[in-house]
Short mmCIF file of C-alpha atoms and ligand atoms in Angstrom, two decimals:
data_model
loop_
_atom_site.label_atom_id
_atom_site.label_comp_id
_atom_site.label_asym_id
_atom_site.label_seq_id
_atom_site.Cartn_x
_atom_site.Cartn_y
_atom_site.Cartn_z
CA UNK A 1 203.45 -145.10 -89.56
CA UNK A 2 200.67 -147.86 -89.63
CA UNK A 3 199.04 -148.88 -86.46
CA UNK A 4 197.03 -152.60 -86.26
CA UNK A 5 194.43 -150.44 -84.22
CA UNK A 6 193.70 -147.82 -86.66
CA UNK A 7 193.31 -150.06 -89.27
CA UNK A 8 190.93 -152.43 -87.25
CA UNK A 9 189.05 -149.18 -86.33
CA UNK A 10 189.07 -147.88 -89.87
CA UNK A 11 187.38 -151.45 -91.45
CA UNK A 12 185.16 -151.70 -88.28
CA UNK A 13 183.46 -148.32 -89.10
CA UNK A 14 183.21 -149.64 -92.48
CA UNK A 15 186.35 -148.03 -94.22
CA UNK A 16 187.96 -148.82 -97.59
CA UNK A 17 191.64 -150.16 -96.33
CA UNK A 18 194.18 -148.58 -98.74
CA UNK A 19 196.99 -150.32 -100.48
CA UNK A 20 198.97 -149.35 -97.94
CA UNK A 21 197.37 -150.11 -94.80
CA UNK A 22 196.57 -154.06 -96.13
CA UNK A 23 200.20 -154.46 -97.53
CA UNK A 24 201.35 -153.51 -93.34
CA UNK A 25 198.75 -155.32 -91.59
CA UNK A 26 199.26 -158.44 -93.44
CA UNK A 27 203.35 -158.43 -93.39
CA UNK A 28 203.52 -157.17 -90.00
CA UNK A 29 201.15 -160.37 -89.01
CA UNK A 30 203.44 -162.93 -90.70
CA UNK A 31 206.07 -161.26 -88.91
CA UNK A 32 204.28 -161.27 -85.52
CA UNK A 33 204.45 -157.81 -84.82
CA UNK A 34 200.25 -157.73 -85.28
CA UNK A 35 198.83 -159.53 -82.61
CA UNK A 36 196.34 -163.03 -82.80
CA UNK A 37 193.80 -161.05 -81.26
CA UNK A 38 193.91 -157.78 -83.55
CA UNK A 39 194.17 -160.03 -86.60
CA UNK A 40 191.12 -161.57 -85.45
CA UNK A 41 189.29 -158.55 -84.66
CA UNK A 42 190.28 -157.11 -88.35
CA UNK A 43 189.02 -160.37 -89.72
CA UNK A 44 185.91 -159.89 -87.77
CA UNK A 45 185.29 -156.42 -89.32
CA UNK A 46 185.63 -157.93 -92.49
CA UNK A 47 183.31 -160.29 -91.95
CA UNK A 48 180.79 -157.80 -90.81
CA UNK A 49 181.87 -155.09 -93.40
CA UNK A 50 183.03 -156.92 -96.34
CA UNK A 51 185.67 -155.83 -98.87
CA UNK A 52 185.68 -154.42 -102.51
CA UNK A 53 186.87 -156.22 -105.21
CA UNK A 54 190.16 -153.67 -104.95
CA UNK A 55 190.46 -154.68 -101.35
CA UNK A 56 190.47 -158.47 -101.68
CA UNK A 57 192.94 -158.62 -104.58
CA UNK A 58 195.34 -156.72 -102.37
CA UNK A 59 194.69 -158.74 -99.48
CA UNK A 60 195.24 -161.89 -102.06
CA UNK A 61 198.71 -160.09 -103.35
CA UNK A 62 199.76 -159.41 -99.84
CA UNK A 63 198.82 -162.96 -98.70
CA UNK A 64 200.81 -164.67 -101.71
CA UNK A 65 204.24 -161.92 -101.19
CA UNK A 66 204.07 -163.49 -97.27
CA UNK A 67 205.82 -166.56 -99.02
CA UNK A 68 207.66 -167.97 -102.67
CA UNK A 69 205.49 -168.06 -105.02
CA UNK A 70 206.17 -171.37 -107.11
CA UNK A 71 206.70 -170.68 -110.99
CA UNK A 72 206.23 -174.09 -113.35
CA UNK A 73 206.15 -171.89 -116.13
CA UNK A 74 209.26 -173.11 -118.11
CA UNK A 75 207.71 -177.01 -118.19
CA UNK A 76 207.35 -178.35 -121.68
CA UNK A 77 203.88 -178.57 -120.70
CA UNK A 78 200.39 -176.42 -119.89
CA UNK A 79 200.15 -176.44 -116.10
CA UNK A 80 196.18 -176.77 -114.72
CA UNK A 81 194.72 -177.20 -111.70
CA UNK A 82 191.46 -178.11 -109.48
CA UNK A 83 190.41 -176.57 -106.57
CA UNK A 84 187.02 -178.26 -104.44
CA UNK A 85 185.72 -176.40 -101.45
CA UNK A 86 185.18 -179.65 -99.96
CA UNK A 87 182.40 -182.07 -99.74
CA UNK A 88 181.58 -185.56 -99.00
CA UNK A 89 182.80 -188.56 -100.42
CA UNK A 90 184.32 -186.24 -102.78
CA UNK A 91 187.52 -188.17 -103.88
CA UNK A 92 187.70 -186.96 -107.46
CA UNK A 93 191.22 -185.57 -107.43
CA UNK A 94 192.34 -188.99 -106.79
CA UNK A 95 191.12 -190.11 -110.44
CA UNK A 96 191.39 -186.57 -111.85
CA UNK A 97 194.69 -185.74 -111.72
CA UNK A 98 196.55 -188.50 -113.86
CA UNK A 99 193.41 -188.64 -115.62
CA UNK A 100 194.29 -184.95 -117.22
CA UNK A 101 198.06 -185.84 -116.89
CA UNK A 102 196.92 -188.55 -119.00
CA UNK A 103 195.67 -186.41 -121.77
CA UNK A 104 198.55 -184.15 -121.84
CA UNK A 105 198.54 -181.35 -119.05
CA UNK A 106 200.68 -181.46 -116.35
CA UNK A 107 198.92 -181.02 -113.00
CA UNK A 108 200.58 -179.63 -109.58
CA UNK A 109 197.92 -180.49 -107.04
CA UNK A 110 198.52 -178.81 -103.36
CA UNK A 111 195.91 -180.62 -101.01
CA UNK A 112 195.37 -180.63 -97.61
CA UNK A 113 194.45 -182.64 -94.94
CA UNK A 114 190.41 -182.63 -93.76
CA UNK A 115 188.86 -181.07 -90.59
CA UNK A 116 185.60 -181.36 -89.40
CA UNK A 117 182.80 -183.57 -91.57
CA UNK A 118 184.91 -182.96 -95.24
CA UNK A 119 187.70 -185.26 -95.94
CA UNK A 120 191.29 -184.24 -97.24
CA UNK A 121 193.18 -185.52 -100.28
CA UNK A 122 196.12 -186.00 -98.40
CA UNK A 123 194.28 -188.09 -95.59
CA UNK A 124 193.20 -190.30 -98.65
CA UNK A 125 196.26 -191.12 -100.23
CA UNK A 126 198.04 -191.27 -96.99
CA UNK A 127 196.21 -194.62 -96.77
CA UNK A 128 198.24 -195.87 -99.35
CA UNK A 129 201.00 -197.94 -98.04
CA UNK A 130 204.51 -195.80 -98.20
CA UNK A 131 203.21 -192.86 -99.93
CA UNK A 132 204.53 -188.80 -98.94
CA UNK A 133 202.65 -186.05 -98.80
CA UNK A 134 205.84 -184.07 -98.73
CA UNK A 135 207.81 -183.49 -101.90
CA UNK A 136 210.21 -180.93 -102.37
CA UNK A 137 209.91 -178.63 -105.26
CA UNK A 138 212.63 -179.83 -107.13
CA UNK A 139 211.28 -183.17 -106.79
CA UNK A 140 207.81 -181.27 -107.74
CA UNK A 141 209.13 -180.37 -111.22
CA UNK A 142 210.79 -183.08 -112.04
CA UNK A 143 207.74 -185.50 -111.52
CA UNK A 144 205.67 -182.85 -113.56
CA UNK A 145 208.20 -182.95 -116.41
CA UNK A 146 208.02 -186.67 -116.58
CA UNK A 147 205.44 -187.07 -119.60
CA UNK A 148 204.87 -191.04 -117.92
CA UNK A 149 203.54 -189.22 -114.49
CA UNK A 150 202.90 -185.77 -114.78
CA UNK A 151 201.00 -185.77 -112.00
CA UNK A 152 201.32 -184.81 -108.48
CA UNK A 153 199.28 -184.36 -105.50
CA UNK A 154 201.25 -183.34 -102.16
CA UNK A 155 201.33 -180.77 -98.98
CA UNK A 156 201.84 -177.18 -99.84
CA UNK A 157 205.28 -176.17 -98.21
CA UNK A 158 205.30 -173.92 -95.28
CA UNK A 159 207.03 -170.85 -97.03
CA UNK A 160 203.54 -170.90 -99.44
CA UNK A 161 201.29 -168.21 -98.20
CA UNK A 162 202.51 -168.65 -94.47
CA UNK A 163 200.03 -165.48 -93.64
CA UNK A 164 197.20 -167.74 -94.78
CA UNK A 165 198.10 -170.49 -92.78
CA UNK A 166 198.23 -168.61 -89.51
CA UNK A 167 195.17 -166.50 -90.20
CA UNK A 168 193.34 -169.80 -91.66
CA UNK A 169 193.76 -171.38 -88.08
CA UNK A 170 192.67 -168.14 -86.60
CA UNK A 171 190.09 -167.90 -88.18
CA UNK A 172 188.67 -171.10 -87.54
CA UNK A 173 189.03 -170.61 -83.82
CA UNK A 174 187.15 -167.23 -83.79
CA UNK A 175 184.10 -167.60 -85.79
CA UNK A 176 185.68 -166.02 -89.05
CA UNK A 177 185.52 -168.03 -91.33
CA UNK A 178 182.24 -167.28 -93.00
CA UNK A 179 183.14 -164.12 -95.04
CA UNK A 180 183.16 -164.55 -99.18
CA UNK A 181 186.32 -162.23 -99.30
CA UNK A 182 188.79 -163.91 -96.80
CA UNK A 183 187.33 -167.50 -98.15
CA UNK A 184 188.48 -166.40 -101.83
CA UNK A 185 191.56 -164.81 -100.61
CA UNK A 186 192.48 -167.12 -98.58
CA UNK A 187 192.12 -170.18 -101.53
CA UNK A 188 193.49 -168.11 -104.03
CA UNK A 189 196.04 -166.96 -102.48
CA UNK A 190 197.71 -170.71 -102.14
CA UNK A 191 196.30 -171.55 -106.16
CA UNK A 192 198.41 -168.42 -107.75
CA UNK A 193 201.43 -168.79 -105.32
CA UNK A 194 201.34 -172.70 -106.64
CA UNK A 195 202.49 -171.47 -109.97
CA UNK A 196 199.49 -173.19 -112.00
CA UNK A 197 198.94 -171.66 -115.59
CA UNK A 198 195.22 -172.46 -115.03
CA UNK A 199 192.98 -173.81 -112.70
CA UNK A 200 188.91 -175.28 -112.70
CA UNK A 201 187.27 -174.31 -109.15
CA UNK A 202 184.52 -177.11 -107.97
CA UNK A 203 182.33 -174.73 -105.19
CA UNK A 204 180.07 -177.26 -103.92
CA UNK A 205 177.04 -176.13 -102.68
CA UNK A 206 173.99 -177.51 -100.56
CA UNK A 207 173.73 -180.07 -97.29
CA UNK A 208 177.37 -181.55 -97.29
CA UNK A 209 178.95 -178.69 -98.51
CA UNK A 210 180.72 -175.19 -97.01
CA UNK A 211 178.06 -172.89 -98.53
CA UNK A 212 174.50 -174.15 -98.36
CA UNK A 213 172.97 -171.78 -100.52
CA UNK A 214 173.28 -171.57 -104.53
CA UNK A 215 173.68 -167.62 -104.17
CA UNK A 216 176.17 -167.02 -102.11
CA UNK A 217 178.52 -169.94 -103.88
CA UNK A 218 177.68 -168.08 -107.07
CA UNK A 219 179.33 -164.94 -105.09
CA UNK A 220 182.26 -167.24 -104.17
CA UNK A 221 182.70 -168.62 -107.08
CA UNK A 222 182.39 -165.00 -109.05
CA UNK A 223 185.11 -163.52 -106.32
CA UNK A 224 187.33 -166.47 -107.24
CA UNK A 225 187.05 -166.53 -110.77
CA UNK A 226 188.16 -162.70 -110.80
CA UNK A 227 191.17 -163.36 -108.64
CA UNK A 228 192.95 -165.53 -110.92
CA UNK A 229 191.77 -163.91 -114.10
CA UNK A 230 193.34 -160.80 -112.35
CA UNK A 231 196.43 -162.67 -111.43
CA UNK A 232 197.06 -164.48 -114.77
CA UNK A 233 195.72 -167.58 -113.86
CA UNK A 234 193.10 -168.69 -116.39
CA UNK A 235 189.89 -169.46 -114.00
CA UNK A 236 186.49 -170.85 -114.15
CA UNK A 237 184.19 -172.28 -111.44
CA UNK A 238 181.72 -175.22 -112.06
CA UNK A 239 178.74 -175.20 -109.32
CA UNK A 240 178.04 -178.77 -108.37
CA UNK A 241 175.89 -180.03 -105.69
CA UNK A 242 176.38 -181.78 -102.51
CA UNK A 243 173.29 -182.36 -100.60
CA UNK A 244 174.15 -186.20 -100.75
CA UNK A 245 177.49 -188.06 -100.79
CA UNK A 246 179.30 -188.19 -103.64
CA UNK A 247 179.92 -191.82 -105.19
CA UNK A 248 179.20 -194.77 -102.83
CA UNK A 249 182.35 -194.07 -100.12
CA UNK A 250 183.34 -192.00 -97.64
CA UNK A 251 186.46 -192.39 -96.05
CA UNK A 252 189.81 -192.67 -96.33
CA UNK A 253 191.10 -196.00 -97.74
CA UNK A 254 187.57 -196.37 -98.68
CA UNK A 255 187.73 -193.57 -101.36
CA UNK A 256 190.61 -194.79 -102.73
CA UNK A 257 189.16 -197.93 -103.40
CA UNK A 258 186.38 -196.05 -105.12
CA UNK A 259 189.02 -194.19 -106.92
CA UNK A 260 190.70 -196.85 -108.19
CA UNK A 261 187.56 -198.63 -109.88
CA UNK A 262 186.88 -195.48 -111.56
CA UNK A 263 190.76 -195.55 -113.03
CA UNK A 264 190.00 -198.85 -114.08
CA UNK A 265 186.92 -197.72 -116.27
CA UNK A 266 183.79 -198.67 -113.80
CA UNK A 267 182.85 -196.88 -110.78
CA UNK A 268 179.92 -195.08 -109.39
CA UNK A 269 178.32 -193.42 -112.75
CA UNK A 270 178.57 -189.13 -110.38
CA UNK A 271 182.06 -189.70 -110.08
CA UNK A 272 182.55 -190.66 -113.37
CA UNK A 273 180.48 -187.69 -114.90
CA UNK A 274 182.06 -185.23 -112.41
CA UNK A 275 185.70 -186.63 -113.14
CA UNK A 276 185.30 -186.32 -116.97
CA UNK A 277 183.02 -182.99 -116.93
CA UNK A 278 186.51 -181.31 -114.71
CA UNK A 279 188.58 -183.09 -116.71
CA UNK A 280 187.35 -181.00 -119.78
CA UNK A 281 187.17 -177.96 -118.26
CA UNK A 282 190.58 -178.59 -116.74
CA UNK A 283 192.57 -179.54 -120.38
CA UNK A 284 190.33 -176.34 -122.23
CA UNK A 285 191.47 -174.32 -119.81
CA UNK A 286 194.84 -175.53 -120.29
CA UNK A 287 194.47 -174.94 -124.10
CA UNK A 288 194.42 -178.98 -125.05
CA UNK A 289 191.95 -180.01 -127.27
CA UNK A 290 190.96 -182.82 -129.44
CA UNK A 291 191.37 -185.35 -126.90
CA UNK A 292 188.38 -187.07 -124.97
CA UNK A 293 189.37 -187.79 -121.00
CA UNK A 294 186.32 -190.75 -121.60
CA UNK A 295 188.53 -192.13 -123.40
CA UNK A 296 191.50 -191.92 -121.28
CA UNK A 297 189.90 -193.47 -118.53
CA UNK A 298 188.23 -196.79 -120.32
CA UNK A 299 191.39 -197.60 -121.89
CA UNK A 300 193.76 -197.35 -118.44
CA UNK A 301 196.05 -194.31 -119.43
CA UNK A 302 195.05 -192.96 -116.35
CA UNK A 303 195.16 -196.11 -114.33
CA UNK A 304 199.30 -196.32 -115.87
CA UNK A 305 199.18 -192.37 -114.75
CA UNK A 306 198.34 -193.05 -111.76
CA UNK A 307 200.30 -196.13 -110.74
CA UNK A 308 203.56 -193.81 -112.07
CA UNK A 309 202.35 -190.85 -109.46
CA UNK A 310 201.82 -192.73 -106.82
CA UNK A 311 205.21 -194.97 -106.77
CA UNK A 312 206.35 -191.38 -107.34
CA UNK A 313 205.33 -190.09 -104.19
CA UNK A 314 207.02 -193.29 -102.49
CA UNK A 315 203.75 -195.20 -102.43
CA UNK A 316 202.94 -198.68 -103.39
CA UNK A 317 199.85 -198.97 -106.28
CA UNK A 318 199.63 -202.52 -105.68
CA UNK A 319 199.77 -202.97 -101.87
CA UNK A 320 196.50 -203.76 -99.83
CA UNK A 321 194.47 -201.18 -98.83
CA UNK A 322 194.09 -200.80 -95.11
CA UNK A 323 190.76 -202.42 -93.80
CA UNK A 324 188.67 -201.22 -90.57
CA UNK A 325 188.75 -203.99 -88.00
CA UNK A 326 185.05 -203.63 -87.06
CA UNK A 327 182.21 -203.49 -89.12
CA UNK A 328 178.13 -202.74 -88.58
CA UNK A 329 175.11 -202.46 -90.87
CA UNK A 330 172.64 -200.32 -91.05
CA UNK A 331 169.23 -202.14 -92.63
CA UNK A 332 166.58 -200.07 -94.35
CA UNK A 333 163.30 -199.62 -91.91
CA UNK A 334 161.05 -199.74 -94.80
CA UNK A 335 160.57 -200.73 -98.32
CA UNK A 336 160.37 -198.02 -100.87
CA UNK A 337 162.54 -195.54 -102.59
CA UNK A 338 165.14 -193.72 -101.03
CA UNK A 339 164.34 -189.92 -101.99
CA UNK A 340 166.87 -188.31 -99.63
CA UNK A 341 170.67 -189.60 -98.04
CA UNK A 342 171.99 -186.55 -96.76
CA UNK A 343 175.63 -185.57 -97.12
CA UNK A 344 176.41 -183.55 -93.84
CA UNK A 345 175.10 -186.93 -91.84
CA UNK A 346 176.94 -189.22 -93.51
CA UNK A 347 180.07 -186.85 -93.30
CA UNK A 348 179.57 -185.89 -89.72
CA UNK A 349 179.24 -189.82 -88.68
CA UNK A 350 182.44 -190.91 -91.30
CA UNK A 351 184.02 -188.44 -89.20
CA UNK A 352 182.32 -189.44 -85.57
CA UNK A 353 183.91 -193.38 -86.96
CA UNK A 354 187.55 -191.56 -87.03
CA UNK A 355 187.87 -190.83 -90.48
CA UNK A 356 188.14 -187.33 -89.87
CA UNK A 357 190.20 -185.03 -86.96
CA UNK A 358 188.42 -182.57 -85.00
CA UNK A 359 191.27 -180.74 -84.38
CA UNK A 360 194.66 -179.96 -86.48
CA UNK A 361 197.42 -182.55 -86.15
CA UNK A 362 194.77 -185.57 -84.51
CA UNK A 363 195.96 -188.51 -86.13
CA UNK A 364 192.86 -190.17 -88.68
CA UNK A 365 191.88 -193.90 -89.05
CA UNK A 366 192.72 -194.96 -92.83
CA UNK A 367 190.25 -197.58 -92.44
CA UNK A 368 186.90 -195.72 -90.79
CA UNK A 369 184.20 -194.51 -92.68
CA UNK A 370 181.25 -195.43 -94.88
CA UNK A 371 180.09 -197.59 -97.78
CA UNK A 372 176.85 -196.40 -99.11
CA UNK A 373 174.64 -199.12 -100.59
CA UNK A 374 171.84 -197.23 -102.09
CA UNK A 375 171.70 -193.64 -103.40
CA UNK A 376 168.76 -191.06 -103.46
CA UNK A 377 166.35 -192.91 -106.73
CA UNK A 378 167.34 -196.51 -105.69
CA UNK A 379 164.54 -199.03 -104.19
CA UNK A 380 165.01 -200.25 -101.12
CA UNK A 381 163.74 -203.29 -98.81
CA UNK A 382 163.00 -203.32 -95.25
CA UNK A 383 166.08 -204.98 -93.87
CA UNK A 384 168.51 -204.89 -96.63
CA UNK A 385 171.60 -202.86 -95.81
CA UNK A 386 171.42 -198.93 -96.22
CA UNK A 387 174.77 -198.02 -95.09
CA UNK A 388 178.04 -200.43 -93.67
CA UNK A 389 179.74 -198.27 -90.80
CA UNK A 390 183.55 -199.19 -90.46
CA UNK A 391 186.07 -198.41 -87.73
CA UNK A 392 188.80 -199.61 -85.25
CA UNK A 393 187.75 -198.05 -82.50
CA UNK A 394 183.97 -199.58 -82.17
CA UNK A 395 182.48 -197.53 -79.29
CA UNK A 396 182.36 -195.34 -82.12
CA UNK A 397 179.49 -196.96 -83.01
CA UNK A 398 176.69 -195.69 -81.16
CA UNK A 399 177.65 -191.86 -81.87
CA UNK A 400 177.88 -192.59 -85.34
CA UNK A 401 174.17 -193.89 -85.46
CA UNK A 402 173.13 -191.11 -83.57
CA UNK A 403 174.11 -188.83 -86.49
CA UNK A 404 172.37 -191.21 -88.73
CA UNK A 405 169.18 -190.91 -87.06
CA UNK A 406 167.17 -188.59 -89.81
CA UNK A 407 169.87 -188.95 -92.87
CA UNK A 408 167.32 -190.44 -95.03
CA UNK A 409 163.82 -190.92 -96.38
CA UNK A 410 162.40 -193.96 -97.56
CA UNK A 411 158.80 -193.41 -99.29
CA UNK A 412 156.62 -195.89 -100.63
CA UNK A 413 155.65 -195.07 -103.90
CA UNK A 414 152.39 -197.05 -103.66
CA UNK A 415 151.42 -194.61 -100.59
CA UNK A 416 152.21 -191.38 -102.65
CA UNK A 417 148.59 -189.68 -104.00
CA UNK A 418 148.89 -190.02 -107.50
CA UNK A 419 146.85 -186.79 -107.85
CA UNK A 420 149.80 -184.61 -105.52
CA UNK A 421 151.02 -181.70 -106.75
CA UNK A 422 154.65 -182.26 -106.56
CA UNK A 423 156.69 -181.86 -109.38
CA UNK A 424 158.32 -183.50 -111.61
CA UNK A 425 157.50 -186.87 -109.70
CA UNK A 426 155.11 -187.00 -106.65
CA UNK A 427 158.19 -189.71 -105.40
CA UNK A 428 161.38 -188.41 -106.40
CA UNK A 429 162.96 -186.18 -108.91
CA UNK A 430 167.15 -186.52 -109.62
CA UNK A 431 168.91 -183.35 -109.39
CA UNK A 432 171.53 -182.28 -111.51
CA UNK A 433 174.83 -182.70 -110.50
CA UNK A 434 175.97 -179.31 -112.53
CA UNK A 435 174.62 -176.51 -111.25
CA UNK A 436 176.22 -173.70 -113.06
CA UNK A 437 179.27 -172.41 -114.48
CA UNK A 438 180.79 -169.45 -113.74
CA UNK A 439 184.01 -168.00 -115.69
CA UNK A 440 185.64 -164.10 -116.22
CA UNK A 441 183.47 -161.35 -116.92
N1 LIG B 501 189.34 -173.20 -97.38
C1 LIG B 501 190.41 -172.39 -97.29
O1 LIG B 501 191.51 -172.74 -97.70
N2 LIG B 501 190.23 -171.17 -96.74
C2 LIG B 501 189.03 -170.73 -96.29
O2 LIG B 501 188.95 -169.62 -95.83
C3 LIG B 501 187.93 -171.61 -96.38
C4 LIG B 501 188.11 -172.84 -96.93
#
């Protein structure tokens, strides 16, 4: 006979939970008959404690048998996913996903909708005149099977990983989130119950992203990786960072527009190369080779992919756009380069404009958010625009500036001492946008 209290106490004084005592705590919480607040105080011990690699996959296995587990296995063809821990400005599912459909994978994308300074897929596409987040399975497989789409993007159902769900939103109401074993249970857990044959993790890392620091989104990315190995899905993680904004948009309808100049071969050039570097990691990992996603995207099979998912999913490809009613510039002070545009800024004031909800369930604007006229390496001039700021609701403004305030640095090259130290350049030095790639051991 389990009791939540003994197994609280056992993790709290730094205990190994047995099979046993994770497989009760985590049914009997689904079930309601384990309290919000001893859930919480468990996940609180594991933040402090941690778990073992035996621990987590249990607490993954009992989080995925809380719900159905989807199975696509039987499709005629390799199933792959992607996975981002969220960032800013980072809209790359929307070209992504009929991009690899395009090249001969079929790709079940469950998103969800953004909170705090990251946007959500869903929000995105929900900006896009008619189109459902909601598709039943049935309607799931069939759009997968379709070799012209093969391709979808949509809500997870509630009967996937329900014990997630509820301890997700705990979680984030008790200071719990922060622990590298209930983040990689709690994302795997939805991936393998999705029934994908393989799946490509993006763990950002840096100003804009979840984890700041390259370490522990190694650890992340390591815990992940072994979860899905250990579950049959075939995993790897790609490291990429996100100290500034990804691409030159964030925002809902915004992205999309971004999106859909990258389907039609141009874009910004970092959401091309991330796009096509997960693009090959996503079709190797689905066992497809010989064909070049470049190549896929400059000749518009992924624009005719995506036109065929989104009319899918009830939308209309070639309806307007929704457009913010109010608009304001922000100039460059100085002239120079720009060496720094910082990602959690520009995220926290897309967000302060009403592109993202501060709470689950707030409505978002599809118009608010940001376009981004230079990037960290461009010159600038004193009084040329930096950043446009859109919204409906313009008393947004002022807050929005406010989190703006130190988002950037401007330095005049002519000012730098040629004989400084710094290195590479003394002005500004590009980082890489890969930072490391982690797969099985
Ligand atoms: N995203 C999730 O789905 N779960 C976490 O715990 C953190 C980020």
């Amino acid at each position: 006979m389990h009791s939540a209290v003994d197994v609280i106490r056992a993790k709290r004084d730094g205990g190994e939970l047995t099979d046993a005592q994770i497989d009760w705590v985590v049914d009997a919480f689904t079930r309601g008959q384990v309290a919000d607040e001893q859930m919480s105080a468990l996940a609180m011990a594991i933040v402090w404690r941690g778990m073992t690699r035996r621990e987590t996959a249990r607490w993954t296995a009992a989080m995925i048998n809380s719900g159905k587990r989807l199975d696509f296995s039987d499709l005629p063809r390799p199933t792959v996913d992607k996975h981002s821990t969220g960032g800013v400005g980072d809209k790359i599912t929307l070209p992504l996903s009929p991009l690899v459909a395009a090249c001969g994978a079929s790709v079940p994308q469950l998103s969800g909708r953004g909170l705090g300074h990251t946007g959500g897929t869903l929000d995105k596409l929900e900006s896009i005149p008619g189109w459902q987040a909601d598709i039943p399975v049935e309607r799931m497989r069939e759009i997968l099977a379709d070799p012209a789409i093969g391709a979808v993007i949509c809500a997870a159902g509630a009967d996937l990983a329900p014990a997630d769900k509820r301890l997700y939103a705990l979680r984030d109401v008790t200071g719990t989130v922060e622990s590298i074993p209930l983040i990689a249970s709690s994302i795997m857990s939805k991936k393998i119950a999705e029934g994908t044959g393989a799946l490509v993790l993006d763990v950002k890392v840096g100003r804009g992203a979840f984890l700041k620091e390259l370490e522990q989104a190694r650890e992340l990315a390591a815990a992940m990786v072994e979860l899905g190995t250990d579950a049959g899905v075939r995993t790897v993680a790609l490291l990429t960072a996100m100290d500034t904004p990804l691409g030159n948009t964030a925002g809902n309808a915004l992205e999309v527009a971004e999106s859909l100049e990258v389907l039609a071969g141009g874009g910004p050039a970092d959401i091309v190369e991330l796009t096509v570097t997960l693009a090959r990691e996503m079709l190797a990992q689905a066992g497809i080779d010989g064909i070049d996603p470049a190549d896929a995207l400059a000749d518009g099979r992924a624009m005719d992919h995506w036109r065929a998912m989104i009319a899918a999913q009830g939308g209309d490809p070639d309806a307007p756009l929704p457009v913010a009613h109010h608009t304001e510039t922000l100039e460059a002070p100085a002239t120079g380069t720009l060496t720094r545009l910082d990602a959690l800024d520009v995220g926290l004031a897309a967000w302060r404009l009403g592109a993202g909800r501060a709470r689950q369930g707030d409505p978002v604007q599809a118009g608010a958010g940001i376009r981004i006229h230079a990037k960290p390496g461009d010159s600038v001039k004193a009084g040329e625009p930096l950043l446009t700021l859109h919204t409906d609701t313009p008393e947004a403004f002022p807050a929005a500036f406010e989190a703006l305030r130190n988002a950037f640095d401007i330095v005049d090259p002519a000012a730098v001492d040629p004989r400084s130290s710094s290195h590479p350049s003394p002005v500004f030095a590009r980082m890489p946008l890969l930072l490391d790639r982690i797969t099985a051991s």
